[in-house]
mmCIF file of C-alpha atoms in Angstrom:
data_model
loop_
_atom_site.group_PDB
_atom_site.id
_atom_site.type_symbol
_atom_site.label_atom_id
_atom_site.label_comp_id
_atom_site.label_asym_id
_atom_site.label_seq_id
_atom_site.Cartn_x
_atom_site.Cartn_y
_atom_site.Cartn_z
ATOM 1 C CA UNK A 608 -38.990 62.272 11.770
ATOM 2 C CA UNK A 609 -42.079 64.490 12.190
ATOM 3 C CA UNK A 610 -42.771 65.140 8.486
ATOM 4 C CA UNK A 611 -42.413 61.610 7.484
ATOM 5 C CA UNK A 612 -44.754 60.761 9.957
ATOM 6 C CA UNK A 613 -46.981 63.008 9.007
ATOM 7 C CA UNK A 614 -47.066 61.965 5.075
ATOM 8 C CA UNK A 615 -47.125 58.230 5.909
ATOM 9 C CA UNK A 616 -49.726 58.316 8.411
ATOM 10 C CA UNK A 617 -52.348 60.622 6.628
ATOM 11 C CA UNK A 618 -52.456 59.589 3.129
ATOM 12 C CA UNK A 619 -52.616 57.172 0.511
ATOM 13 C CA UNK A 620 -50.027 58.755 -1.842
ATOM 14 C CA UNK A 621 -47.874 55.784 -2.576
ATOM 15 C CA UNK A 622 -44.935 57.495 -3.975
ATOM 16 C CA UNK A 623 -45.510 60.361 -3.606
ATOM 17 C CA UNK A 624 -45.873 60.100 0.207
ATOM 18 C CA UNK A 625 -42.683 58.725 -0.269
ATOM 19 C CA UNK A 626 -41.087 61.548 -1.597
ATOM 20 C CA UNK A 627 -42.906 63.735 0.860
ATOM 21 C CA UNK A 628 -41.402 62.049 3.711
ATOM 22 C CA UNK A 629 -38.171 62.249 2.177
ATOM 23 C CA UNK A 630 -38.143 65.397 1.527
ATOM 24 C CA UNK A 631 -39.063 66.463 5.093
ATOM 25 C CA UNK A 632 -36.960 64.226 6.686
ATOM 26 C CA UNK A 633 -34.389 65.838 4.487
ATOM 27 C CA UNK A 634 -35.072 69.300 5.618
ATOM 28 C CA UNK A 635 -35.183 68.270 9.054
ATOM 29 C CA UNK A 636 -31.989 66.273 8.531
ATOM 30 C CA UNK A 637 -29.887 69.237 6.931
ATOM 31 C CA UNK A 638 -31.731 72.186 9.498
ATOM 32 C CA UNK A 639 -33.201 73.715 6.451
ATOM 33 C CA UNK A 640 -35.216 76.631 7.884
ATOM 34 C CA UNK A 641 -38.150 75.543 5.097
ATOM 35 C CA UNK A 642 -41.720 75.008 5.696
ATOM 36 C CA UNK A 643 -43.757 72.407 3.652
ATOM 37 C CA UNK A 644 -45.288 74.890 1.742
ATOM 38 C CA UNK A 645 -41.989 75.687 0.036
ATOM 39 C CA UNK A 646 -41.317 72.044 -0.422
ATOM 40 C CA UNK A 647 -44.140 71.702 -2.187
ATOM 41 C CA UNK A 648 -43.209 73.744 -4.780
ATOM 42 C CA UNK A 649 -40.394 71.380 -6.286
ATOM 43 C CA UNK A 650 -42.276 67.875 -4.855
ATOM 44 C CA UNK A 651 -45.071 68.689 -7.359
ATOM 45 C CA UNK A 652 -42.431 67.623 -10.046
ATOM 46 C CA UNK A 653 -41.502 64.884 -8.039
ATOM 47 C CA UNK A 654 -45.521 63.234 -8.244
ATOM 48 C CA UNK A 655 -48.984 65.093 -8.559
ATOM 49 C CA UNK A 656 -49.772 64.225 -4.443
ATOM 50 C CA UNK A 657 -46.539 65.434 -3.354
ATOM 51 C CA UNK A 658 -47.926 68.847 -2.097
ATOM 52 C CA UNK A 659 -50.866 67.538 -0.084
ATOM 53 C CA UNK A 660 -48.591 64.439 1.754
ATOM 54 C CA UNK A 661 -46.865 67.281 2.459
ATOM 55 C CA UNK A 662 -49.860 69.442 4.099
ATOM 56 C CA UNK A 663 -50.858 66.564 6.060
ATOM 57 C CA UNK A 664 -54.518 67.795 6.779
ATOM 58 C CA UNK A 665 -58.036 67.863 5.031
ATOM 59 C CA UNK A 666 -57.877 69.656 1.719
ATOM 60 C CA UNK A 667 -59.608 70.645 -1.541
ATOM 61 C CA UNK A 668 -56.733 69.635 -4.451
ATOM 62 C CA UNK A 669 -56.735 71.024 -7.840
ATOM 63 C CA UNK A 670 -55.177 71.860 -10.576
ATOM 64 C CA UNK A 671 -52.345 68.982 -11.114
ATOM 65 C CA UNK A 672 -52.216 68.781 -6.867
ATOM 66 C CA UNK A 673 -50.118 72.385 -6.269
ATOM 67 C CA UNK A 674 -53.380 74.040 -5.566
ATOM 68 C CA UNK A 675 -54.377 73.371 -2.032
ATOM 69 C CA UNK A 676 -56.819 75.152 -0.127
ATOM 70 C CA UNK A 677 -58.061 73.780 3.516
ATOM 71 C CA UNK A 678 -61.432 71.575 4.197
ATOM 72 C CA UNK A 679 -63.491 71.794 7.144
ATOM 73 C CA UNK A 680 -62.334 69.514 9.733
ATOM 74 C CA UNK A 681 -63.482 66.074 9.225
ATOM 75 C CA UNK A 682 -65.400 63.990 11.514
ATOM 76 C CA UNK A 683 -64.234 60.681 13.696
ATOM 77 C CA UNK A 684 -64.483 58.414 10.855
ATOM 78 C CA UNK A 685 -63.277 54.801 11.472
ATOM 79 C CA UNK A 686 -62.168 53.365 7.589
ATOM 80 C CA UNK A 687 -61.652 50.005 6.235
ATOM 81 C CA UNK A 688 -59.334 50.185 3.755
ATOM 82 C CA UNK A 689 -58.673 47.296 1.101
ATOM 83 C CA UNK A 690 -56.528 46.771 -1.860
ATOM 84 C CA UNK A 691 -56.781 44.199 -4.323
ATOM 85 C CA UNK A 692 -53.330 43.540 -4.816
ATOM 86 C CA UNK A 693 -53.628 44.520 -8.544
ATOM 87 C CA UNK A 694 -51.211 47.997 -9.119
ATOM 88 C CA UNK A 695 -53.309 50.474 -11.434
ATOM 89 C CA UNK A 696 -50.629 53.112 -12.975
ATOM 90 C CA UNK A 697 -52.008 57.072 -12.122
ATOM 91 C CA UNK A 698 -51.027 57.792 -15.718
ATOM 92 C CA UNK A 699 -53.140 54.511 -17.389
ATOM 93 C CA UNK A 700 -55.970 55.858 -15.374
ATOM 94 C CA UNK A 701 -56.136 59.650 -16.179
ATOM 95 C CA UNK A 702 -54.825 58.278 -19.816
ATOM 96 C CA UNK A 703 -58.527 55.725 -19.624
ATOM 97 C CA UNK A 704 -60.355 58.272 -18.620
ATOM 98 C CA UNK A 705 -59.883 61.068 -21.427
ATOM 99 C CA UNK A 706 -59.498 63.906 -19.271
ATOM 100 C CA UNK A 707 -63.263 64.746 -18.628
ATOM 101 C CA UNK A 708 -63.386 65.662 -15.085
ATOM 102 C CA UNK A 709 -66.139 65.697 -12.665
ATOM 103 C CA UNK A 710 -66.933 69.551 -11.440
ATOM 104 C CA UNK A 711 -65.122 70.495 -8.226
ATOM 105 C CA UNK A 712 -68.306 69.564 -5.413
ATOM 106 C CA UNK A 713 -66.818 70.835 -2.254
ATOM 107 C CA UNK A 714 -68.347 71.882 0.816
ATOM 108 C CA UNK A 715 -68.505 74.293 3.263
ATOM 109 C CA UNK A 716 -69.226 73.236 6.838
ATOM 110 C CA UNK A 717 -67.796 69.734 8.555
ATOM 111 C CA UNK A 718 -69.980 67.201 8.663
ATOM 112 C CA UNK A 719 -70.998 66.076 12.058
ATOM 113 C CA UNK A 720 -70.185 62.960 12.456
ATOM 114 C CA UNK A 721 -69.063 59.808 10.064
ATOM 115 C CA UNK A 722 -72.857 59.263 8.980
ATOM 116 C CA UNK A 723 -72.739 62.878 7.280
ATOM 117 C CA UNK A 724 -69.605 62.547 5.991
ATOM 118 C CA UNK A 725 -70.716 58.965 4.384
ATOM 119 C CA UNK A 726 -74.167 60.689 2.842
ATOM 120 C CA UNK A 727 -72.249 63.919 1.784
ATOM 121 C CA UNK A 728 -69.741 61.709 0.034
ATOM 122 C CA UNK A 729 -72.340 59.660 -1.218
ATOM 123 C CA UNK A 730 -73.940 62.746 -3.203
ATOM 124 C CA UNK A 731 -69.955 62.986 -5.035
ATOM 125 C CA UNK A 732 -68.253 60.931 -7.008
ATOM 126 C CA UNK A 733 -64.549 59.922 -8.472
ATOM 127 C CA UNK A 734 -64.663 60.651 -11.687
ATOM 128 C CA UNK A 735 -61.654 58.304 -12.259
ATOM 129 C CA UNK A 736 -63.091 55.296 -10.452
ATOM 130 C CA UNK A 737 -64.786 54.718 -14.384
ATOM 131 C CA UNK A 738 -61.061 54.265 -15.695
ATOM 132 C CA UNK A 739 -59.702 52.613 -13.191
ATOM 133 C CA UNK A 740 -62.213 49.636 -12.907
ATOM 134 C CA UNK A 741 -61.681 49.375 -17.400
ATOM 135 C CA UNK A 742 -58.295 48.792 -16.294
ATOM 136 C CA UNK A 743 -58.353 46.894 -13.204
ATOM 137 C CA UNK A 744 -62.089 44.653 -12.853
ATOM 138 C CA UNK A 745 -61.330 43.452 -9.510
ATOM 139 C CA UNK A 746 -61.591 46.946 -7.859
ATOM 140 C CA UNK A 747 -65.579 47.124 -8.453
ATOM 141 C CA UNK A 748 -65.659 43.946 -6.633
ATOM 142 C CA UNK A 749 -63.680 44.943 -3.565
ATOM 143 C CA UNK A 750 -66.213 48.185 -3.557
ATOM 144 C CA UNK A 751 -68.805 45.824 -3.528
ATOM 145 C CA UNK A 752 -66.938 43.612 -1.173
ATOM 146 C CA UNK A 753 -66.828 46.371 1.486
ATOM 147 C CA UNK A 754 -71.042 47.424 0.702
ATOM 148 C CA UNK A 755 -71.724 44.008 1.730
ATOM 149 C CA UNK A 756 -70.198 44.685 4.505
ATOM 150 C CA UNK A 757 -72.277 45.368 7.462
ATOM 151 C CA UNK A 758 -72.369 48.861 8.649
ATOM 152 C CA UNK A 759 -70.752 50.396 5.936
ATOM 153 C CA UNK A 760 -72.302 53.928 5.090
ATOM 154 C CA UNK A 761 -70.505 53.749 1.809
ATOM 155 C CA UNK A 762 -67.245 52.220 -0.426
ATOM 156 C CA UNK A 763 -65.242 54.083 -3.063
ATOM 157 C CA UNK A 764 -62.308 53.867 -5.185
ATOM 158 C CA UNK A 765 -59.574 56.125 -2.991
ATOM 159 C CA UNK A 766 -58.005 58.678 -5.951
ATOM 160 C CA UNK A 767 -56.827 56.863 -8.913
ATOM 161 C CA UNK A 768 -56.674 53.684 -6.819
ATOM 162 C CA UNK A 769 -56.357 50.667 -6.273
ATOM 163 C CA UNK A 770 -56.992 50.827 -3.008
ATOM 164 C CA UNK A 771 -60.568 51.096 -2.127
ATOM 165 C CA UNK A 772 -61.874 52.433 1.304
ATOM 166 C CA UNK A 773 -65.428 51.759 3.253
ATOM 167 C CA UNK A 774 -66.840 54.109 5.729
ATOM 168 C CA UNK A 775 -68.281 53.070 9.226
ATOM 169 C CA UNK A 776 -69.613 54.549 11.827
ATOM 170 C CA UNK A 777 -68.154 53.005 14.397
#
């Protein structure tokens, strides 16, 4: 099925890529004339990522993941993702980290290639990696795992984790 495709192969939204994928597959299954957009609306009950499995491209997120608005175009990256095998709960993180939130630091143009992405990401951060590592130590060592790493242009905690990606130019 094209939509569960789609949220399986372009995120890291655990469940709610899940649900994504089931709800597409659904529409497709019953011939609902619905676009994702629409689906959106009720997935966002369903799990905060819902809505942007469902979009399935680069985008800016906010609010509690119904507000989506589209990114540049990202470059040829190649990632090395890694989990620790540890689950961290979304709601033990966001509950860890108090609800201060880092200001919204998006940009404008694509980067060039996966060296610009890697030093415009690099000048961000994930204001919920904090929280995440109090609850689960072993995810600062798989970051630091993947810096050793040669050729990587820079590790981070992906969303509320665990999982932790590296980026590498080639």
């Amino acid at each position: 099925l094209t939509s569960w495709a789609r949220a399986t192969t372009h995120t890291l939204g655990g469940g709610s890529a899940d649900a994504a994928a089931t709800l597409g597959g659904l529409a497709e299954l019953w011939d609902l004339d619905i676009d994702d957009e629409e689906l959106a609306g009720p997935g966002v009950d369903l799990g905060a990522d819902v809505p942007v499995c469902l979009y399935g491209g680069p985008a800016y997120v906010s609010g509690i993941g119904e507000a989506i608005e589209a990114a540049p175009n990202l470059p040829e990256t190649h990632l090395v993702l890694a989990n620790p095998g540890k689950p961290v709960l979304t709601a033990a993180v966001y509950k860890a980290q108090g609800g201060r939130f880092t200001p919204p630091a998006r940009f404008a143009d694509a980067p060039a290639d996966a060296r610009a992405l890697a030093e415009l990401l690099a000048r961000r951060e994930n204001g919920l990696a904090r929280a995440a590592i109090e609850i689960e130590p072993v995810i600062a060592d798989v970051i630091a795992a993947l810096e050793d790493t040669q050729s990587c242009r820079l590790a981070r905690l992906c969303g509320s984790g665990p999982t932790c990606y590296g980026i590498f130019v080639d």
